[in-house]
Amino acid sequence: MEAFEYASPHTTESALKLLGGRWGETEILAGGTDLISAMKDRVTTPKRVVNLKKIKGLKRIEYSAHSGLRMGALVTIQDLLDNKVAREHYPALAQAADGIRGEQMRHMGTVGGELLQRPRCWYFRNGYGLLAQYQGKSLVPDGQNRYHAILGNSGPAYFVNASSLAPILIALGGKARLHGPEGEREVELRKFYTTPMKEEDREYVLKPNEILTEILVPPDKGGKMAVYEVREKTALDWPLVAASVVLHLSGGTVRSARVVLGHVAPVPWPVPEAGQALEGKAVTEEIADQAGKAAVSKATPLSQNGYKVRLAHIAVKRAILSAVKGEA
Amino acid sequence: MRRKKDRPRKTASEKPSLTRRDFLKGAGVTVSGGLLGKSIVADAAQPESKNEIVGPGAVPVTLRVNGKVHKLNIEPRVTLLDALRDRLDITGSKKVCDRATCGACTMLMDRKPVYGCTVLAIEAEGHEITTIEGLAADDKLTPVMAAFVNHDAQQCGFCTPGFVMACTAFLERNPNPSLEDIEKGLGGNLCRCGTYWGVRHAVLQAAREMKGGSHGNV
């Protein structure tokens, strides 16, 4: 790890004063489970690290029937899992959090850090940059791409967003609250993630001098929800594909449906096509299967990841059936 | 200060020699404090008080490990694991992947399990650190340790201190675990020898004993 300056401010305001205007110059430290390893691998070599863990206000988790769930960015994955009210109102959020293992990761890792974790793309992690380029050309299409994107992969980015929580939070209509030098702003999470077009870009709209301080989730209003992850390993790894579903039913038929895929594209990938396949219909295994098929209808797999298309199809189907049965 | 019992006993014919660890300790480079207080970030706004920023050179850090207070002078980039192993000679926590994956460095911070390789020592200031050395009172095995012995829950033993710490923390939160709970709860530790079967059954036995059940094998 390269040497760096270190600060541990007690308020968001004093933390903001320590941030620079360019990515890479300063890094924000929360749980550290991604950042410290990335610094050891020289994926990032900040000159200054700003630890947020002494800011008490960022560790709150609250629910009200009127405004929904508010989670400070420093709420740990374990805090979220231990919060009975959050589990009761957003069971699928707890399901997604439960996929994050083991206990060390859950006690250290924060909700904010989970949402802002950098891609796991092995080219990125081994020094080829976010766009995995060598001599101006991406190494992914002709390279080892079995875990890469099957959607939104027309280039130049081919990695997948690694967050487990973002897809369900997007399906629930969640927002991110960001603090910057000019004050606060709220961004819908579905607009929070962006596909980088240049190597200097990031995977989200957060600016280098801003801090993600809170996640806001609207009240659940009787939604049926589930997350279905397909994994190679049950721990110490990220899902191959995950589907998050939030359904509203009236009289046995689907009134509205939000389906968001994870780990298939450079951003969490909402699939309105799947929702449309469900709306106005009673959920049967066949209808759920059709929705799964619709979800991957625009997939453009790379040379080694065609299998992920089938996984995403089935993940959507199973998430829908699980949501309807109230299994989350 | 140095605990003799951790070291292999020397035979009569063996010359007193420098251990690898002594060499590494002696070879540590002292970093000049010249950069202290002077910001190396060019275009970041300057904080109100310069005292907020420390490093990149060595800074005083106080760690409370196994109930004992240690004062160190280390750079902010030094991890808690490296501080314990290389500076304080508390070497029970092992360094394997060094990337928050394998669990060999598992220790407790305020009784919660953490990867010591992925906590900066400077972040650990003000927290109570417990390593494998601090678990047993009066050199008596804890129920988890005894159950590891009974169930042959180790082969090469390199993952064992981390596993014992993770199991101890897990049982504190889950006093009545099922095998499935154990499998899930210990997902943060790897054993390349594959002693998972023994570990799981060791945890089951320790759980029974910690509730006051009888000693003995499953």
mmCIF file of N, CA and C in Angstrom, chain A residues 1-9 14-22 25-26 29-34 36-42 47-49 51 53-54 78-79 82 98 101-108 234-236, chain B residues 38-48 52-57 75-79 98-103 106 112-115 117-120 122-123 125 162 166 169-170 173-174 183-190:
data_model
loop_
_atom_site.group_PDB
_atom_site.id
_atom_site.type_symbol
_atom_site.label_atom_id
_atom_site.label_comp_id
_atom_site.label_asym_id
_atom_site.label_seq_id
_atom_site.Cartn_x
_atom_site.Cartn_y
_atom_site.Cartn_z
ATOM 1 N N MET A 1 0.839 -1.196 0.000
ATOM 2 C CA MET A 1 0.000 0.000 0.000
ATOM 3 C C MET A 1 0.876 1.250 0.000
ATOM 4 N N GLU A 2 0.513 2.235 -0.830
ATOM 5 C CA GLU A 2 1.263 3.494 -0.826
ATOM 6 C C GLU A 2 0.912 4.271 0.445
ATOM 7 N N ALA A 3 1.825 5.150 0.853
ATOM 8 C CA ALA A 3 1.561 5.963 2.047
ATOM 9 C C ALA A 3 0.494 7.005 1.744
ATOM 10 N N PHE A 4 -0.251 7.380 2.758
ATOM 11 C CA PHE A 4 -1.290 8.406 2.577
ATOM 12 C C PHE A 4 -1.471 9.200 3.865
ATOM 13 N N GLU A 5 -2.059 10.375 3.692
ATOM 14 C CA GLU A 5 -2.496 11.159 4.853
ATOM 15 C C GLU A 5 -3.811 10.581 5.326
ATOM 16 N N TYR A 6 -4.094 10.752 6.590
ATOM 17 C CA TYR A 6 -5.290 10.145 7.160
ATOM 18 C C TYR A 6 -6.006 11.159 8.035
ATOM 19 N N ALA A 7 -7.320 11.167 7.904
ATOM 20 C CA ALA A 7 -8.119 12.034 8.777
ATOM 21 C C ALA A 7 -9.375 11.298 9.169
ATOM 22 N N SER A 8 -9.889 11.598 10.344
ATOM 23 C CA SER A 8 -11.059 10.918 10.862
ATOM 24 C C SER A 8 -12.001 11.956 11.479
ATOM 25 N N PRO A 9 -12.642 12.749 10.620
ATOM 26 C CA PRO A 9 -13.472 13.850 11.121
ATOM 27 C C PRO A 9 -14.719 13.352 11.841
ATOM 28 N N SER A 14 -17.088 18.582 8.176
ATOM 29 C CA SER A 14 -15.617 18.624 8.194
ATOM 30 C C SER A 14 -15.033 17.565 7.257
ATOM 31 N N ALA A 15 -15.754 16.448 7.053
ATOM 32 C CA ALA A 15 -15.272 15.444 6.092
ATOM 33 C C ALA A 15 -15.263 16.023 4.680
ATOM 34 N N LEU A 16 -16.322 16.783 4.341
ATOM 35 C CA LEU A 16 -16.410 17.365 2.990
ATOM 36 C C LEU A 16 -15.231 18.283 2.702
ATOM 37 N N LYS A 17 -14.777 18.998 3.744
ATOM 38 C CA LYS A 17 -13.662 19.930 3.548
ATOM 39 C C LYS A 17 -12.354 19.201 3.263
ATOM 40 N N LEU A 18 -12.319 17.923 3.523
ATOM 41 C CA LEU A 18 -11.080 17.169 3.326
ATOM 42 C C LEU A 18 -11.006 16.492 1.961
ATOM 43 N N LEU A 19 -12.113 16.587 1.196
ATOM 44 C CA LEU A 19 -12.149 15.871 -0.086
ATOM 45 C C LEU A 19 -11.639 16.741 -1.221
ATOM 46 N N GLY A 20 -11.002 16.106 -2.197
ATOM 47 C CA GLY A 20 -10.493 16.821 -3.352
ATOM 48 C C GLY A 20 -11.484 16.784 -4.506
ATOM 49 N N GLY A 21 -11.190 17.508 -5.556
ATOM 50 C CA GLY A 21 -12.094 17.611 -6.685
ATOM 51 C C GLY A 21 -11.834 16.582 -7.774
ATOM 52 N N ARG A 22 -10.825 15.737 -7.582
ATOM 53 C CA ARG A 22 -10.508 14.733 -8.615
ATOM 54 C C ARG A 22 -10.566 13.332 -8.031
ATOM 55 N N GLU A 25 -7.576 11.047 -5.863
ATOM 56 C CA GLU A 25 -6.684 11.805 -5.002
ATOM 57 C C GLU A 25 -7.013 11.556 -3.529
ATOM 58 N N THR A 26 -8.304 11.566 -3.227
ATOM 59 C CA THR A 26 -8.738 11.222 -1.877
ATOM 60 C C THR A 26 -9.665 10.022 -1.988
ATOM 61 N N LEU A 29 -13.102 6.253 3.437
ATOM 62 C CA LEU A 29 -13.029 4.949 4.097
ATOM 63 C C LEU A 29 -14.253 4.753 4.991
ATOM 64 N N ALA A 30 -14.991 3.672 4.728
ATOM 65 C CA ALA A 30 -16.094 3.304 5.626
ATOM 66 C C ALA A 30 -15.715 1.956 6.233
ATOM 67 N N GLY A 31 -16.333 0.868 5.777
ATOM 68 C CA GLY A 31 -15.979 -0.458 6.315
ATOM 69 C C GLY A 31 -14.601 -0.917 5.873
ATOM 70 N N GLY A 32 -14.148 -0.429 4.733
ATOM 71 C CA GLY A 32 -12.803 -0.750 4.255
ATOM 72 C C GLY A 32 -12.682 -2.076 3.525
ATOM 73 N N THR A 33 -13.769 -2.866 3.479
ATOM 74 C CA THR A 33 -13.639 -4.223 2.942
ATOM 75 C C THR A 33 -13.285 -4.231 1.453
ATOM 76 N N ASP A 34 -13.647 -3.169 0.736
ATOM 77 C CA ASP A 34 -13.235 -3.057 -0.663
ATOM 78 C C ASP A 34 -12.002 -2.150 -0.779
ATOM 79 N N ILE A 36 -9.488 -1.089 1.260
ATOM 80 C CA ILE A 36 -8.143 -1.442 1.739
ATOM 81 C C ILE A 36 -7.482 -2.441 0.786
ATOM 82 N N SER A 37 -8.255 -3.422 0.323
ATOM 83 C CA SER A 37 -7.685 -4.380 -0.635
ATOM 84 C C SER A 37 -7.337 -3.685 -1.946
ATOM 85 N N ALA A 38 -8.201 -2.779 -2.390
ATOM 86 C CA ALA A 38 -7.940 -2.065 -3.651
ATOM 87 C C ALA A 38 -6.675 -1.208 -3.523
ATOM 88 N N MET A 39 -6.428 -0.669 -2.337
ATOM 89 C CA MET A 39 -5.205 0.119 -2.144
ATOM 90 C C MET A 39 -3.983 -0.790 -2.123
ATOM 91 N N LYS A 40 -4.119 -1.964 -1.528
ATOM 92 C CA LYS A 40 -2.992 -2.909 -1.520
ATOM 93 C C LYS A 40 -2.634 -3.333 -2.942
ATOM 94 N N ASP A 41 -3.664 -3.473 -3.780
ATOM 95 C CA ASP A 41 -3.433 -3.889 -5.167
ATOM 96 C C ASP A 41 -3.119 -2.712 -6.088
ATOM 97 N N ARG A 42 -3.009 -1.525 -5.506
ATOM 98 C CA ARG A 42 -2.726 -0.301 -6.288
ATOM 99 C C ARG A 42 -3.806 -0.040 -7.344
ATOM 100 N N LYS A 47 -3.838 9.926 -2.054
ATOM 101 C CA LYS A 47 -2.865 10.659 -1.233
ATOM 102 C C LYS A 47 -3.451 10.937 0.140
ATOM 103 N N ARG A 48 -4.787 10.855 0.205
ATOM 104 C CA ARG A 48 -5.441 11.091 1.500
ATOM 105 C C ARG A 48 -6.619 10.132 1.653
ATOM 106 N N VAL A 49 -6.757 9.603 2.860
ATOM 107 C CA VAL A 49 -7.896 8.733 3.179
ATOM 108 C C VAL A 49 -8.707 9.401 4.288
ATOM 109 N N ASN A 51 -11.590 8.816 6.852
ATOM 110 C CA ASN A 51 -12.390 7.800 7.544
ATOM 111 C C ASN A 51 -13.684 8.446 8.045
ATOM 112 N N LYS A 53 -15.967 6.834 9.948
ATOM 113 C CA LYS A 53 -16.600 6.054 11.019
ATOM 114 C C LYS A 53 -16.803 6.805 12.332
ATOM 115 N N LYS A 54 -16.198 7.982 12.447
ATOM 116 C CA LYS A 54 -16.439 8.738 13.690
ATOM 117 C C LYS A 54 -17.643 9.674 13.553
ATOM 118 N N GLN A 78 -24.673 -6.102 9.003
ATOM 119 C CA GLN A 78 -25.210 -6.790 10.181
ATOM 120 C C GLN A 78 -26.280 -5.949 10.872
ATOM 121 N N ASP A 79 -26.053 -4.628 10.982
ATOM 122 C CA ASP A 79 -27.078 -3.739 11.568
ATOM 123 C C ASP A 79 -28.389 -3.879 10.798
ATOM 124 N N ASP A 82 -30.021 -7.138 11.527
ATOM 125 C CA ASP A 82 -30.531 -7.198 12.901
ATOM 126 C C ASP A 82 -31.740 -6.297 13.120
ATOM 127 N N ASP A 98 -28.577 -10.885 3.363
ATOM 128 C CA ASP A 98 -28.205 -12.201 3.860
ATOM 129 C C ASP A 98 -27.275 -12.942 2.890
ATOM 130 N N ARG A 101 -21.777 -12.644 2.836
ATOM 131 C CA ARG A 101 -21.202 -13.472 3.908
ATOM 132 C C ARG A 101 -19.695 -13.350 3.880
ATOM 133 N N GLY A 102 -18.971 -13.732 4.945
ATOM 134 C CA GLY A 102 -19.463 -14.191 6.239
ATOM 135 C C GLY A 102 -19.608 -13.048 7.210
ATOM 136 N N GLU A 103 -19.528 -13.439 8.478
ATOM 137 C CA GLU A 103 -19.839 -12.513 9.554
ATOM 138 C C GLU A 103 -18.855 -11.327 9.620
ATOM 139 N N GLN A 104 -17.584 -11.583 9.320
ATOM 140 C CA GLN A 104 -16.605 -10.488 9.362
ATOM 141 C C GLN A 104 -17.022 -9.400 8.374
ATOM 142 N N MET A 105 -17.395 -9.847 7.161
ATOM 143 C CA MET A 105 -17.795 -8.920 6.105
ATOM 144 C C MET A 105 -19.034 -8.143 6.534
ATOM 145 N N ARG A 106 -19.973 -8.829 7.181
ATOM 146 C CA ARG A 106 -21.220 -8.179 7.594
ATOM 147 C C ARG A 106 -21.007 -7.181 8.719
ATOM 148 N N HIS A 107 -20.075 -7.484 9.621
ATOM 149 C CA HIS A 107 -19.825 -6.562 10.728
ATOM 150 C C HIS A 107 -19.013 -5.357 10.281
ATOM 151 N N MET A 108 -18.164 -5.555 9.282
ATOM 152 C CA MET A 108 -17.313 -4.451 8.824
ATOM 153 C C MET A 108 -17.995 -3.660 7.716
ATOM 154 N N THR A 234 -21.458 -20.216 -1.784
ATOM 155 C CA THR A 234 -22.416 -19.598 -0.874
ATOM 156 C C THR A 234 -21.786 -18.496 -0.039
ATOM 157 N N ALA A 235 -20.474 -18.378 -0.075
ATOM 158 C CA ALA A 235 -19.835 -17.322 0.708
ATOM 159 C C ALA A 235 -18.605 -16.822 -0.027
ATOM 160 N N LEU A 236 -18.090 -15.691 0.446
ATOM 161 C CA LEU A 236 -16.833 -15.149 -0.075
ATOM 162 C C LEU A 236 -16.863 -14.907 -1.571
ATOM 163 N N LYS B 38 2.022 18.548 6.885
ATOM 164 C CA LYS B 38 2.028 19.263 5.615
ATOM 165 C C LYS B 38 1.215 18.446 4.612
ATOM 166 N N SER B 39 0.193 19.043 4.033
ATOM 167 C CA SER B 39 -0.688 18.283 3.158
ATOM 168 C C SER B 39 -0.010 17.960 1.836
ATOM 169 N N ILE B 40 -0.228 16.727 1.372
ATOM 170 C CA ILE B 40 0.308 16.375 0.060
ATOM 171 C C ILE B 40 -0.789 16.334 -0.982
ATOM 172 N N VAL B 41 -2.004 16.689 -0.589
ATOM 173 C CA VAL B 41 -3.087 16.747 -1.563
ATOM 174 C C VAL B 41 -3.146 18.155 -2.126
ATOM 175 N N ALA B 42 -2.950 18.260 -3.433
ATOM 176 C CA ALA B 42 -2.783 19.573 -4.048
ATOM 177 C C ALA B 42 -4.058 20.418 -4.027
ATOM 178 N N ASP B 43 -5.117 19.903 -4.652
ATOM 179 C CA ASP B 43 -6.251 20.814 -4.840
ATOM 180 C C ASP B 43 -7.408 20.602 -3.874
ATOM 181 N N ALA B 44 -7.205 19.776 -2.855
ATOM 182 C CA ALA B 44 -8.265 19.603 -1.858
ATOM 183 C C ALA B 44 -8.306 20.836 -0.974
ATOM 184 N N ALA B 45 -9.514 21.202 -0.584
ATOM 185 C CA ALA B 45 -9.648 22.320 0.333
ATOM 186 C C ALA B 45 -8.920 21.974 1.633
ATOM 187 N N GLN B 46 -8.336 22.929 2.269
ATOM 188 C CA GLN B 46 -7.621 22.665 3.501
ATOM 189 C C GLN B 46 -8.580 22.678 4.684
ATOM 190 N N PRO B 47 -8.398 21.770 5.608
ATOM 191 C CA PRO B 47 -9.303 21.722 6.760
ATOM 192 C C PRO B 47 -9.073 22.911 7.682
ATOM 193 N N GLU B 48 -10.051 23.143 8.568
ATOM 194 C CA GLU B 48 -9.944 24.283 9.496
ATOM 195 C C GLU B 48 -8.700 24.134 10.368
ATOM 196 N N GLU B 52 -6.209 17.827 12.233
ATOM 197 C CA GLU B 52 -7.100 16.752 11.802
ATOM 198 C C GLU B 52 -6.380 15.722 10.945
ATOM 199 N N ILE B 53 -5.407 16.193 10.176
ATOM 200 C CA ILE B 53 -4.739 15.297 9.235
ATOM 201 C C ILE B 53 -3.442 14.777 9.833
ATOM 202 N N VAL B 54 -3.244 13.473 9.733
ATOM 203 C CA VAL B 54 -1.986 12.893 10.197
ATOM 204 C C VAL B 54 -1.345 12.111 9.049
ATOM 205 N N GLY B 55 -0.086 11.784 9.218
ATOM 206 C CA GLY B 55 0.617 11.043 8.180
ATOM 207 C C GLY B 55 1.042 11.948 7.040
ATOM 208 N N PRO B 56 1.598 11.381 5.962
ATOM 209 C CA PRO B 56 1.782 9.954 5.692
ATOM 210 C C PRO B 56 2.896 9.299 6.525
ATOM 211 N N GLY B 57 3.668 10.124 7.248
ATOM 212 C CA GLY B 57 4.731 9.560 8.086
ATOM 213 C C GLY B 57 4.164 8.900 9.330
ATOM 214 N N GLU B 75 2.868 4.384 10.517
ATOM 215 C CA GLU B 75 2.229 5.134 9.431
ATOM 216 C C GLU B 75 0.740 4.757 9.368
ATOM 217 N N PRO B 76 -0.103 5.685 8.904
ATOM 218 C CA PRO B 76 -1.537 5.364 8.799
ATOM 219 C C PRO B 76 -1.821 4.166 7.901
ATOM 220 N N ARG B 77 -0.903 3.846 6.976
ATOM 221 C CA ARG B 77 -1.179 2.736 6.058
ATOM 222 C C ARG B 77 -0.965 1.352 6.689
ATOM 223 N N VAL B 78 -0.425 1.302 7.899
ATOM 224 C CA VAL B 78 -0.154 0.000 8.520
ATOM 225 C C VAL B 78 -1.463 -0.635 8.983
ATOM 226 N N THR B 79 -1.699 -1.872 8.587
ATOM 227 C CA THR B 79 -2.938 -2.533 8.998
ATOM 228 C C THR B 79 -2.809 -3.008 10.451
ATOM 229 N N ASP B 98 -4.519 -11.609 2.933
ATOM 230 C CA ASP B 98 -4.329 -10.173 3.134
ATOM 231 C C ASP B 98 -5.335 -9.352 2.327
ATOM 232 N N ARG B 99 -6.484 -9.941 1.968
ATOM 233 C CA ARG B 99 -7.484 -9.236 1.157
ATOM 234 C C ARG B 99 -8.914 -9.480 1.663
ATOM 235 N N ALA B 100 -9.100 -9.595 2.961
ATOM 236 C CA ALA B 100 -10.449 -9.733 3.524
ATOM 237 C C ALA B 100 -11.228 -10.901 2.918
ATOM 238 N N THR B 101 -10.566 -12.012 2.724
ATOM 239 C CA THR B 101 -11.244 -13.142 2.107
ATOM 240 C C THR B 101 -11.106 -14.440 2.908
ATOM 241 N N CYS B 102 -9.899 -14.750 3.375
ATOM 242 C CA CYS B 102 -9.669 -16.109 3.893
ATOM 243 C C CYS B 102 -9.998 -16.279 5.372
ATOM 244 N N GLY B 103 -9.982 -15.181 6.143
ATOM 245 C CA GLY B 103 -10.362 -15.264 7.549
ATOM 246 C C GLY B 103 -9.261 -15.677 8.511
ATOM 247 N N THR B 106 -8.743 -13.328 11.441
ATOM 248 C CA THR B 106 -9.924 -12.916 12.203
ATOM 249 C C THR B 106 -9.590 -12.625 13.663
ATOM 250 N N LYS B 112 -16.744 -7.969 18.116
ATOM 251 C CA LYS B 112 -17.273 -8.336 16.802
ATOM 252 C C LYS B 112 -16.141 -8.865 15.928
ATOM 253 N N PRO B 113 -16.416 -9.892 15.124
ATOM 254 C CA PRO B 113 -15.329 -10.449 14.314
ATOM 255 C C PRO B 113 -14.971 -9.523 13.148
ATOM 256 N N VAL B 114 -13.692 -9.272 12.975
ATOM 257 C CA VAL B 114 -13.220 -8.460 11.839
ATOM 258 C C VAL B 114 -11.998 -9.135 11.211
ATOM 259 N N TYR B 115 -11.746 -8.758 9.953
ATOM 260 C CA TYR B 115 -10.514 -9.168 9.288
ATOM 261 C C TYR B 115 -9.428 -8.151 9.665
ATOM 262 N N CYS B 117 -6.543 -7.814 8.653
ATOM 263 C CA CYS B 117 -5.749 -7.365 7.498
ATOM 264 C C CYS B 117 -6.405 -6.186 6.812
ATOM 265 N N THR B 118 -7.668 -5.924 7.128
ATOM 266 C CA THR B 118 -8.433 -4.935 6.377
ATOM 267 C C THR B 118 -8.944 -3.810 7.289
ATOM 268 N N VAL B 119 -8.356 -3.750 8.486
ATOM 269 C CA VAL B 119 -8.599 -2.617 9.382
ATOM 270 C C VAL B 119 -7.261 -1.905 9.487
ATOM 271 N N LEU B 120 -7.251 -0.587 9.368
ATOM 272 C CA LEU B 120 -6.006 0.136 9.598
ATOM 273 C C LEU B 120 -5.778 0.187 11.105
ATOM 274 N N ILE B 122 -4.629 2.489 12.810
ATOM 275 C CA ILE B 122 -5.043 3.800 13.321
ATOM 276 C C ILE B 122 -6.567 3.862 13.531
ATOM 277 N N GLU B 123 -7.309 3.081 12.740
ATOM 278 C CA GLU B 123 -8.764 3.023 12.920
ATOM 279 C C GLU B 123 -9.128 2.268 14.186
ATOM 280 N N GLU B 125 -7.801 2.434 17.040
ATOM 281 C CA GLU B 125 -7.587 3.185 18.269
ATOM 282 C C GLU B 125 -8.925 3.394 18.979
ATOM 283 N N GLY B 162 -7.866 -18.070 13.334
ATOM 284 C CA GLY B 162 -8.942 -17.275 12.745
ATOM 285 C C GLY B 162 -10.277 -17.973 12.895
ATOM 286 N N ALA B 166 -13.579 -16.718 14.878
ATOM 287 C CA ALA B 166 -14.862 -16.585 14.177
ATOM 288 C C ALA B 166 -15.930 -17.439 14.860
ATOM 289 N N ALA B 169 -17.039 -15.780 18.183
ATOM 290 C CA ALA B 169 -17.944 -14.643 17.950
ATOM 291 C C ALA B 169 -19.309 -15.142 17.462
ATOM 292 N N PHE B 170 -19.271 -16.160 16.623
ATOM 293 C CA PHE B 170 -20.519 -16.704 16.075
ATOM 294 C C PHE B 170 -21.396 -17.262 17.195
ATOM 295 N N ARG B 173 -23.368 -14.828 19.321
ATOM 296 C CA ARG B 173 -24.618 -14.327 18.714
ATOM 297 C C ARG B 173 -25.627 -15.448 18.470
ATOM 298 N N ASN B 174 -25.137 -16.661 18.312
ATOM 299 C CA ASN B 174 -26.017 -17.797 17.977
ATOM 300 C C ASN B 174 -25.771 -18.955 18.926
ATOM 301 N N GLU B 183 -22.733 -23.331 8.950
ATOM 302 C CA GLU B 183 -22.168 -23.255 7.608
ATOM 303 C C GLU B 183 -22.251 -21.813 7.079
ATOM 304 N N LYS B 184 -23.410 -21.202 7.291
ATOM 305 C CA LYS B 184 -23.613 -19.817 6.854
ATOM 306 C C LYS B 184 -22.751 -18.857 7.651
ATOM 307 N N GLY B 185 -22.780 -19.040 8.977
ATOM 308 C CA GLY B 185 -22.113 -18.086 9.869
ATOM 309 C C GLY B 185 -20.605 -18.111 9.749
ATOM 310 N N LEU B 186 -20.044 -19.235 9.329
ATOM 311 C CA LEU B 186 -18.593 -19.331 9.232
ATOM 312 C C LEU B 186 -18.115 -19.201 7.790
ATOM 313 N N GLY B 187 -18.982 -18.650 6.950
ATOM 314 C CA GLY B 187 -18.625 -18.479 5.537
ATOM 315 C C GLY B 187 -17.443 -17.555 5.304
ATOM 316 N N GLY B 188 -17.012 -16.853 6.324
ATOM 317 C CA GLY B 188 -15.916 -15.898 6.139
ATOM 318 C C GLY B 188 -14.542 -16.475 6.408
ATOM 319 N N ASN B 189 -14.441 -17.780 6.568
ATOM 320 C CA ASN B 189 -13.142 -18.409 6.832
ATOM 321 C C ASN B 189 -12.910 -19.583 5.887
ATOM 322 N N LEU B 190 -11.686 -19.686 5.415
ATOM 323 C CA LEU B 190 -11.322 -20.777 4.508
ATOM 324 C C LEU B 190 -10.324 -21.725 5.180
#
